[in-house]
Amino acid sequence: QVHLVESGGGLVQAGASLRLSCAASGRAFSSYSSYAMAWFRQAPGKVREFVAGIRSGGSTIYADSVKGRFTISRDNAKNTVDLQMNNLKSEDTARYYCAVETAGFPTRVAANYDYWGLGTPVTVSS
């Protein structure tokens, strides 16, 4: 079993920054460094959407809506993945989820991910 715990969410004003962190644990995480990691988000009444993903080697992909503002990074030694969010906008308001894809290829499709955290809320006031 794999456990993912997100932290760092909060209430900020538009234009501010937040840094989300996700800590992974569990017996399966001896292979953590080979897994792909991603952040998704879900706003009230909307479907869960891809935000950013990172492969084990560090290559990244981003949703067009956050490209240039958000940066995903990982620390394989600490089993963590972070999401630095700059110049936040009201449309970034959502619950943010960390996810693991054990085949090692981050995709934009939520159904491809094997493990999920419970999420952390981000609210951006305009």
GROMACS .gro file of N, CA and C in nm:
model
  378
    1GLN      N    1   0.084  -0.118   0.000
    1GLN     CA    2   0.000   0.000   0.000
    1GLN      C    3   0.088   0.124   0.000
    2VAL      N    4   0.041   0.226  -0.068
    2VAL     CA    5   0.113   0.352  -0.077
    2VAL      C    6   0.028   0.462  -0.015
    3HIS      N    7   0.091   0.545   0.065
    3HIS     CA    8   0.022   0.657   0.128
    3HIS      C    9   0.080   0.788   0.080
    4LEU      N   10  -0.006   0.878   0.041
    4LEU     CA   11   0.035   1.010  -0.005
    4LEU      C   12  -0.034   1.114   0.082
    5VAL      N   13   0.044   1.208   0.133
    5VAL     CA   14  -0.011   1.313   0.218
    5VAL      C   15   0.032   1.448   0.164
    6GLU      N   16  -0.067   1.528   0.127
    6GLU     CA   17  -0.039   1.662   0.075
    6GLU      C   18  -0.043   1.766   0.186
    7SER      N   19   0.032   1.873   0.167
    7SER     CA   20   0.031   1.984   0.262
    7SER      C   21   0.065   2.113   0.189
    8GLY      N   22   0.040   2.225   0.256
    8GLY     CA   23   0.081   2.354   0.201
    8GLY      C   24  -0.030   2.438   0.143
    9GLY      N   25  -0.152   2.385   0.138
    9GLY     CA   26  -0.262   2.463   0.084
    9GLY      C   27  -0.301   2.576   0.178
   10GLY      N   28  -0.385   2.666   0.127
   10GLY     CA   29  -0.430   2.776   0.210
   10GLY      C   30  -0.508   2.879   0.131
   11LEU      N   31  -0.534   2.991   0.198
   11LEU     CA   32  -0.606   3.102   0.138
   11LEU      C   33  -0.508   3.215   0.110
   12VAL      N   34  -0.501   3.257  -0.016
   12VAL     CA   35  -0.409   3.365  -0.055
   12VAL      C   36  -0.482   3.460  -0.148
   13GLN      N   37  -0.422   3.576  -0.168
   13GLN     CA   38  -0.475   3.671  -0.263
   13GLN      C   39  -0.418   3.646  -0.402
   14ALA      N   40  -0.488   3.692  -0.502
   14ALA     CA   41  -0.440   3.680  -0.638
   14ALA      C   42  -0.303   3.744  -0.651
   15GLY      N   43  -0.214   3.675  -0.724
   15GLY     CA   44  -0.079   3.723  -0.742
   15GLY      C   45   0.021   3.666  -0.643
   16ALA      N   46  -0.029   3.602  -0.540
   16ALA     CA   47   0.059   3.544  -0.438
   16ALA      C   48   0.112   3.409  -0.482
   17SER      N   49   0.197   3.351  -0.397
   17SER     CA   50   0.257   3.220  -0.424
   17SER      C   51   0.225   3.123  -0.312
   18LEU      N   52   0.223   2.996  -0.346
   18LEU     CA   53   0.211   2.888  -0.249
   18LEU      C   54   0.298   2.774  -0.295
   19ARG      N   55   0.344   2.695  -0.200
   19ARG     CA   56   0.421   2.576  -0.232
   19ARG      C   57   0.352   2.457  -0.168
   20LEU      N   58   0.306   2.365  -0.251
   20LEU     CA   59   0.246   2.242  -0.203
   20LEU      C   60   0.351   2.133  -0.197
   21SER      N   61   0.334   2.044  -0.101
   21SER     CA   62   0.426   1.932  -0.087
   21SER      C   63   0.346   1.804  -0.070
   22CYS      N   64   0.401   1.696  -0.122
   22CYS     CA   65   0.338   1.564  -0.108
   22CYS      C   66   0.444   1.467  -0.060
   23ALA      N   67   0.415   1.400   0.051
   23ALA     CA   68   0.507   1.301   0.107
   23ALA      C   69   0.451   1.162   0.084
   24ALA      N   70   0.534   1.074   0.032
   24ALA     CA   71   0.494   0.938   0.000
   24ALA      C   72   0.556   0.840   0.098
   25SER      N   73   0.479   0.738   0.133
   25SER     CA   74   0.531   0.635   0.222
   25SER      C   75   0.460   0.504   0.191
   26GLY      N   76   0.510   0.396   0.249
   26GLY     CA   77   0.449   0.267   0.226
   26GLY      C   78   0.551   0.167   0.174
   27ARG      N   79   0.518   0.042   0.186
   27ARG     CA   80   0.612  -0.062   0.148
   27ARG      C   81   0.648  -0.057   0.002
   28ALA      N   82   0.554  -0.017  -0.082
   28ALA     CA   83   0.581  -0.013  -0.225
   28ALA      C   84   0.679   0.096  -0.262
   29PHE      N   85   0.707   0.183  -0.167
   29PHE     CA   86   0.789   0.297  -0.203
   29PHE      C   87   0.938   0.272  -0.201
   30SER      N   88   0.975   0.148  -0.195
   30SER     CA   89   1.116   0.119  -0.221
   30SER      C   90   1.148   0.147  -0.366
   31SER      N   91   1.046   0.150  -0.452
   31SER     CA   92   1.066   0.178  -0.594
   31SER      C   93   1.021   0.319  -0.630
   32TYR      N   94   1.008   0.405  -0.529
   32TYR     CA   95   0.953   0.538  -0.553
   32TYR      C   96   1.025   0.610  -0.664
   33SER      N   97   1.156   0.599  -0.667
   33SER     CA   98   1.233   0.678  -0.762
   33SER      C   99   1.200   0.642  -0.906
   34SER      N  100   1.139   0.529  -0.932
   34SER     CA  101   1.103   0.489  -1.068
   34SER      C  102   0.962   0.532  -1.106
   35TYR      N  103   0.884   0.580  -1.010
   35TYR     CA  104   0.745   0.616  -1.037
   35TYR      C  105   0.734   0.756  -1.094
   36ALA      N  106   0.629   0.779  -1.169
   36ALA     CA  107   0.594   0.915  -1.209
   36ALA      C  108   0.502   0.973  -1.102
   37MET      N  109   0.514   1.104  -1.084
   37MET     CA  110   0.432   1.173  -0.986
   37MET      C  111   0.360   1.288  -1.056
   38ALA      N  112   0.246   1.325  -1.003
   38ALA     CA  113   0.171   1.433  -1.065
   38ALA      C  114   0.086   1.506  -0.963
   39TRP      N  115   0.044   1.623  -1.001
   39TRP     CA  116  -0.055   1.700  -0.927
   39TRP      C  117  -0.178   1.720  -1.016
   40PHE      N  118  -0.293   1.695  -0.957
   40PHE     CA  119  -0.421   1.725  -1.021
   40PHE      C  120  -0.496   1.822  -0.930
   41ARG      N  121  -0.601   1.879  -0.983
   41ARG     CA  122  -0.685   1.964  -0.901
   41ARG      C  123  -0.831   1.947  -0.940
   42GLN      N  124  -0.917   1.977  -0.844
   42GLN     CA  125  -1.060   1.966  -0.869
   42GLN      C  126  -1.131   2.080  -0.800
   43ALA      N  127  -1.195   2.163  -0.880
   43ALA     CA  128  -1.275   2.273  -0.827
   43ALA      C  129  -1.418   2.223  -0.803
   44PRO      N  130  -1.491   2.287  -0.715
   44PRO     CA  131  -1.630   2.246  -0.689
   44PRO      C  132  -1.713   2.242  -0.816
   45GLY      N  133  -1.779   2.129  -0.838
   45GLY     CA  134  -1.866   2.115  -0.954
   45GLY      C  135  -1.796   2.087  -1.084
   46LYS      N  136  -1.665   2.065  -1.078
   46LYS     CA  137  -1.588   2.041  -1.200
   46LYS      C  138  -1.515   1.908  -1.191
   47VAL      N  139  -1.472   1.859  -1.306
   47VAL     CA  140  -1.398   1.733  -1.308
   47VAL      C  141  -1.254   1.757  -1.263
   48ARG      N  142  -1.193   1.650  -1.218
   48ARG     CA  143  -1.053   1.658  -1.177
   48ARG      C  144  -0.968   1.681  -1.301
   49GLU      N  145  -0.875   1.775  -1.292
   49GLU     CA  146  -0.793   1.807  -1.408
   49GLU      C  147  -0.644   1.799  -1.375
   50PHE      N  148  -0.568   1.763  -1.476
   50PHE     CA  149  -0.424   1.752  -1.465
   50PHE      C  150  -0.361   1.890  -1.449
   51VAL      N  151  -0.261   1.898  -1.362
   51VAL     CA  152  -0.188   2.022  -1.342
   51VAL      C  153  -0.043   2.010  -1.390
   52ALA      N  154   0.028   1.911  -1.335
   52ALA     CA  155   0.169   1.894  -1.369
   52ALA      C  156   0.212   1.753  -1.335
   53GLY      N  157   0.311   1.702  -1.410
   53GLY     CA  158   0.363   1.569  -1.384
   53GLY      C  159   0.514   1.567  -1.401
   54ILE      N  160   0.578   1.468  -1.336
   54ILE     CA  161   0.723   1.458  -1.342
   54ILE      C  162   0.765   1.312  -1.344
   55ARG      N  163   0.858   1.280  -1.434
   55ARG     CA  164   0.910   1.145  -1.443
   55ARG      C  165   1.022   1.125  -1.341
   56SER      N  166   1.065   1.004  -1.328
   56SER     CA  167   1.169   0.973  -1.231
   56SER      C  168   1.297   1.049  -1.261
   57GLY      N  169   1.327   1.069  -1.389
   57GLY     CA  170   1.449   1.140  -1.427
   57GLY      C  171   1.438   1.290  -1.418
   58GLY      N  172   1.318   1.340  -1.393
   58GLY     CA  173   1.299   1.484  -1.375
   58GLY      C  174   1.231   1.556  -1.489
   59SER      N  175   1.205   1.489  -1.600
   59SER     CA  176   1.134   1.558  -1.709
   59SER      C  177   0.991   1.586  -1.665
   60THR      N  178   0.938   1.698  -1.713
   60THR     CA  179   0.810   1.748  -1.662
   60THR      C  180   0.712   1.778  -1.776
   61ILE      N  181   0.585   1.775  -1.742
   61ILE     CA  182   0.479   1.821  -1.831
   61ILE      C  183   0.383   1.906  -1.749
   62TYR      N  184   0.319   2.001  -1.816
   62TYR     CA  185   0.229   2.094  -1.748
   62TYR      C  186   0.102   2.115  -1.829
   63ALA      N  187  -0.004   2.146  -1.759
   63ALA     CA  188  -0.124   2.194  -1.825
   63ALA      C  189  -0.096   2.333  -1.879
   64ASP      N  190  -0.157   2.364  -1.991
   64ASP     CA  191  -0.134   2.496  -2.052
   64ASP      C  192  -0.173   2.609  -1.958
   65SER      N  193  -0.272   2.586  -1.876
   65SER     CA  194  -0.324   2.691  -1.788
   65SER      C  195  -0.226   2.730  -1.677
   66VAL      N  196  -0.128   2.646  -1.649
   66VAL     CA  197  -0.034   2.676  -1.541
   66VAL      C  198   0.109   2.691  -1.590
   67LYS      N  199   0.133   2.665  -1.717
   67LYS     CA  200   0.268   2.670  -1.771
   67LYS      C  201   0.326   2.809  -1.753
   68GLY      N  202   0.448   2.814  -1.700
   68GLY     CA  203   0.512   2.942  -1.674
   68GLY      C  204   0.485   2.999  -1.536
   69ARG      N  205   0.386   2.945  -1.467
   69ARG     CA  206   0.353   2.991  -1.332
   69ARG      C  207   0.381   2.885  -1.226
   70PHE      N  208   0.360   2.758  -1.260
   70PHE     CA  209   0.378   2.648  -1.166
   70PHE      C  210   0.502   2.569  -1.202
   71THR      N  211   0.569   2.515  -1.100
   71THR     CA  212   0.686   2.430  -1.121
   71THR      C  213   0.674   2.307  -1.032
   72ILE      N  214   0.685   2.190  -1.093
   72ILE     CA  215   0.682   2.065  -1.018
   72ILE      C  216   0.826   2.017  -1.001
   73SER      N  217   0.854   1.962  -0.884
   73SER     CA  218   0.988   1.908  -0.857
   73SER      C  219   0.975   1.789  -0.763
   74ARG      N  220   1.078   1.707  -0.758
   74ARG     CA  221   1.073   1.591  -0.671
   74ARG      C  222   1.207   1.569  -0.605
   75ASP      N  223   1.203   1.506  -0.490
   75ASP     CA  224   1.323   1.468  -0.417
   75ASP      C  225   1.312   1.318  -0.391
   76ASN      N  226   1.380   1.238  -0.470
   76ASN     CA  227   1.368   1.093  -0.457
   76ASN      C  228   1.426   1.042  -0.326
   77ALA      N  229   1.519   1.113  -0.269
   77ALA     CA  230   1.577   1.070  -0.142
   77ALA      C  231   1.477   1.087  -0.027
   78LYS      N  232   1.391   1.187  -0.040
   78LYS     CA  233   1.293   1.215   0.066
   78LYS      C  234   1.154   1.162   0.031
   79ASN      N  235   1.138   1.107  -0.088
   79ASN     CA  236   1.007   1.059  -0.133
   79ASN      C  237   0.902   1.170  -0.132
   80THR      N  238   0.941   1.286  -0.184
   80THR     CA  239   0.849   1.398  -0.188
   80THR      C  240   0.838   1.455  -0.329
   81VAL      N  241   0.726   1.518  -0.355
   81VAL     CA  242   0.707   1.593  -0.478
   81VAL      C  243   0.640   1.725  -0.441
   82ASP      N  244   0.691   1.833  -0.492
   82ASP     CA  245   0.642   1.966  -0.461
   82ASP      C  246   0.581   2.033  -0.583
   83LEU      N  247   0.495   2.130  -0.556
   83LEU     CA  248   0.439   2.212  -0.662
   83LEU      C  249   0.451   2.358  -0.618
   84GLN      N  250   0.541   2.430  -0.681
   84GLN     CA  251   0.556   2.573  -0.654
   84GLN      C  252   0.459   2.648  -0.744
   85MET      N  253   0.370   2.726  -0.683
   85MET     CA  254   0.268   2.797  -0.759
   85MET      C  255   0.288   2.946  -0.741
   86ASN      N  256   0.317   3.013  -0.849
   86ASN     CA  257   0.339   3.158  -0.847
   86ASN      C  258   0.230   3.229  -0.925
   87ASN      N  259   0.214   3.358  -0.895
   87ASN     CA  260   0.115   3.441  -0.965
   87ASN      C  261  -0.021   3.371  -0.969
   88LEU      N  262  -0.067   3.331  -0.852
   88LEU     CA  263  -0.193   3.258  -0.845
   88LEU      C  264  -0.311   3.344  -0.890
   89LYS      N  265  -0.406   3.277  -0.953
   89LYS     CA  266  -0.526   3.341  -1.003
   89LYS      C  267  -0.649   3.279  -0.937
   90SER      N  268  -0.760   3.350  -0.941
   90SER     CA  269  -0.881   3.298  -0.878
   90SER      C  270  -0.922   3.164  -0.940
   91GLU      N  271  -0.894   3.146  -1.068
   91GLU     CA  272  -0.930   3.019  -1.134
   91GLU      C  273  -0.842   2.902  -1.091
   92ASP      N  274  -0.738   2.928  -1.012
   92ASP     CA  275  -0.657   2.820  -0.956
   92ASP      C  276  -0.720   2.762  -0.829
   93THR      N  277  -0.826   2.823  -0.782
   93THR     CA  278  -0.893   2.774  -0.662
   93THR      C  279  -0.946   2.633  -0.685
   94ALA      N  280  -0.904   2.540  -0.599
   94ALA     CA  281  -0.942   2.399  -0.614
   94ALA      C  282  -0.880   2.320  -0.500
   95ARG      N  283  -0.919   2.195  -0.493
   95ARG     CA  284  -0.849   2.102  -0.405
   95ARG      C  285  -0.742   2.035  -0.489
   96TYR      N  286  -0.619   2.034  -0.440
   96TYR     CA  287  -0.505   1.982  -0.514
   96TYR      C  288  -0.466   1.845  -0.461
   97TYR      N  289  -0.450   1.751  -0.555
   97TYR     CA  290  -0.422   1.613  -0.521
   97TYR      C  291  -0.288   1.569  -0.579
   98CYS      N  292  -0.216   1.493  -0.501
   98CYS     CA  293  -0.094   1.428  -0.545
   98CYS      C  294  -0.127   1.287  -0.592
   99ALA      N  295  -0.060   1.241  -0.697
   99ALA     CA  296  -0.088   1.109  -0.751
   99ALA      C  297   0.040   1.041  -0.796
  100VAL      N  298   0.037   0.908  -0.792
  100VAL     CA  299   0.151   0.825  -0.832
  100VAL      C  300   0.110   0.735  -0.948
  101GLU      N  301   0.198   0.728  -1.046
  101GLU     CA  302   0.178   0.638  -1.160
  101GLU      C  303   0.295   0.542  -1.162
  102THR      N  304   0.271   0.415  -1.131
  102THR     CA  305   0.381   0.321  -1.106
  102THR      C  306   0.452   0.273  -1.231
  103ALA      N  307   0.395   0.297  -1.348
  103ALA     CA  308   0.465   0.257  -1.471
  103ALA      C  309   0.574   0.356  -1.509
  104GLY      N  310   0.573   0.474  -1.447
  104GLY     CA  311   0.682   0.569  -1.469
  104GLY      C  312   0.657   0.674  -1.574
  105PHE      N  313   0.536   0.679  -1.630
  105PHE     CA  314   0.509   0.775  -1.736
  105PHE      C  315   0.396   0.868  -1.693
  106PRO      N  316   0.425   0.993  -1.661
  106PRO     CA  317   0.319   1.084  -1.620
  106PRO      C  318   0.231   1.119  -1.738
  107THR      N  319   0.102   1.105  -1.722
  107THR     CA  320   0.007   1.142  -1.827
  107THR      C  321  -0.092   1.241  -1.771
  108ARG      N  322  -0.175   1.295  -1.857
  108ARG     CA  323  -0.275   1.393  -1.817
  108ARG      C  324  -0.407   1.328  -1.779
  109VAL      N  325  -0.411   1.196  -1.779
  109VAL     CA  326  -0.534   1.122  -1.756
  109VAL      C  327  -0.537   1.068  -1.614
  110ALA      N  328  -0.631   1.112  -1.535
  110ALA     CA  329  -0.638   1.072  -1.395
  110ALA      C  330  -0.652   0.922  -1.377
  111ALA      N  331  -0.723   0.857  -1.467
  111ALA     CA  332  -0.748   0.714  -1.454
  111ALA      C  333  -0.620   0.631  -1.463
  112ASN      N  334  -0.514   0.688  -1.516
  112ASN     CA  335  -0.388   0.615  -1.530
  112ASN      C  336  -0.308   0.609  -1.400
  113TYR      N  337  -0.349   0.683  -1.300
  113TYR     CA  338  -0.273   0.691  -1.176
  113TYR      C  339  -0.322   0.588  -1.076
  114ASP      N  340  -0.226   0.533  -1.003
  114ASP     CA  341  -0.254   0.418  -0.917
  114ASP      C  342  -0.285   0.454  -0.773
  115TYR      N  343  -0.228   0.563  -0.726
  115TYR     CA  344  -0.247   0.603  -0.586
  115TYR      C  345  -0.271   0.753  -0.579
  116TRP      N  346  -0.354   0.788  -0.480
  116TRP     CA  347  -0.392   0.929  -0.463
  116TRP      C  348  -0.387   0.967  -0.317
  117GLY      N  349  -0.354   1.094  -0.293
  117GLY     CA  350  -0.370   1.149  -0.160
  117GLY      C  351  -0.511   1.204  -0.143
  118LEU      N  352  -0.536   1.258  -0.025
  118LEU     CA  353  -0.669   1.313   0.006
  118LEU      C  354  -0.684   1.459  -0.037
  119GLY      N  355  -0.573   1.521  -0.073
  119GLY     CA  356  -0.580   1.656  -0.125
  119GLY      C  357  -0.557   1.763  -0.021
  120THR      N  358  -0.525   1.883  -0.071
  120THR     CA  359  -0.511   2.001   0.014
  120THR      C  360  -0.578   2.117  -0.057
  121PRO      N  361  -0.657   2.198   0.015
  121PRO     CA  362  -0.734   2.303  -0.051
  121PRO      C  363  -0.652   2.429  -0.076
  122VAL      N  364  -0.675   2.487  -0.190
  122VAL     CA  365  -0.615   2.616  -0.226
  122VAL      C  366  -0.727   2.710  -0.267
  123THR      N  367  -0.732   2.824  -0.201
  123THR     CA  368  -0.831   2.926  -0.234
  123THR      C  369  -0.760   3.056  -0.266
  124VAL      N  370  -0.790   3.111  -0.383
  124VAL     CA  371  -0.728   3.235  -0.427
  124VAL      C  372  -0.837   3.341  -0.439
  125SER      N  373  -0.824   3.443  -0.358
  125SER     CA  374  -0.923   3.550  -0.361
  125SER      C  375  -0.878   3.660  -0.457
  126SER      N  376  -0.973   3.716  -0.528
  126SER     CA  377  -0.939   3.820  -0.627
  126SER      C  378  -0.957   3.959  -0.569
   0.00000   0.00000   0.00000
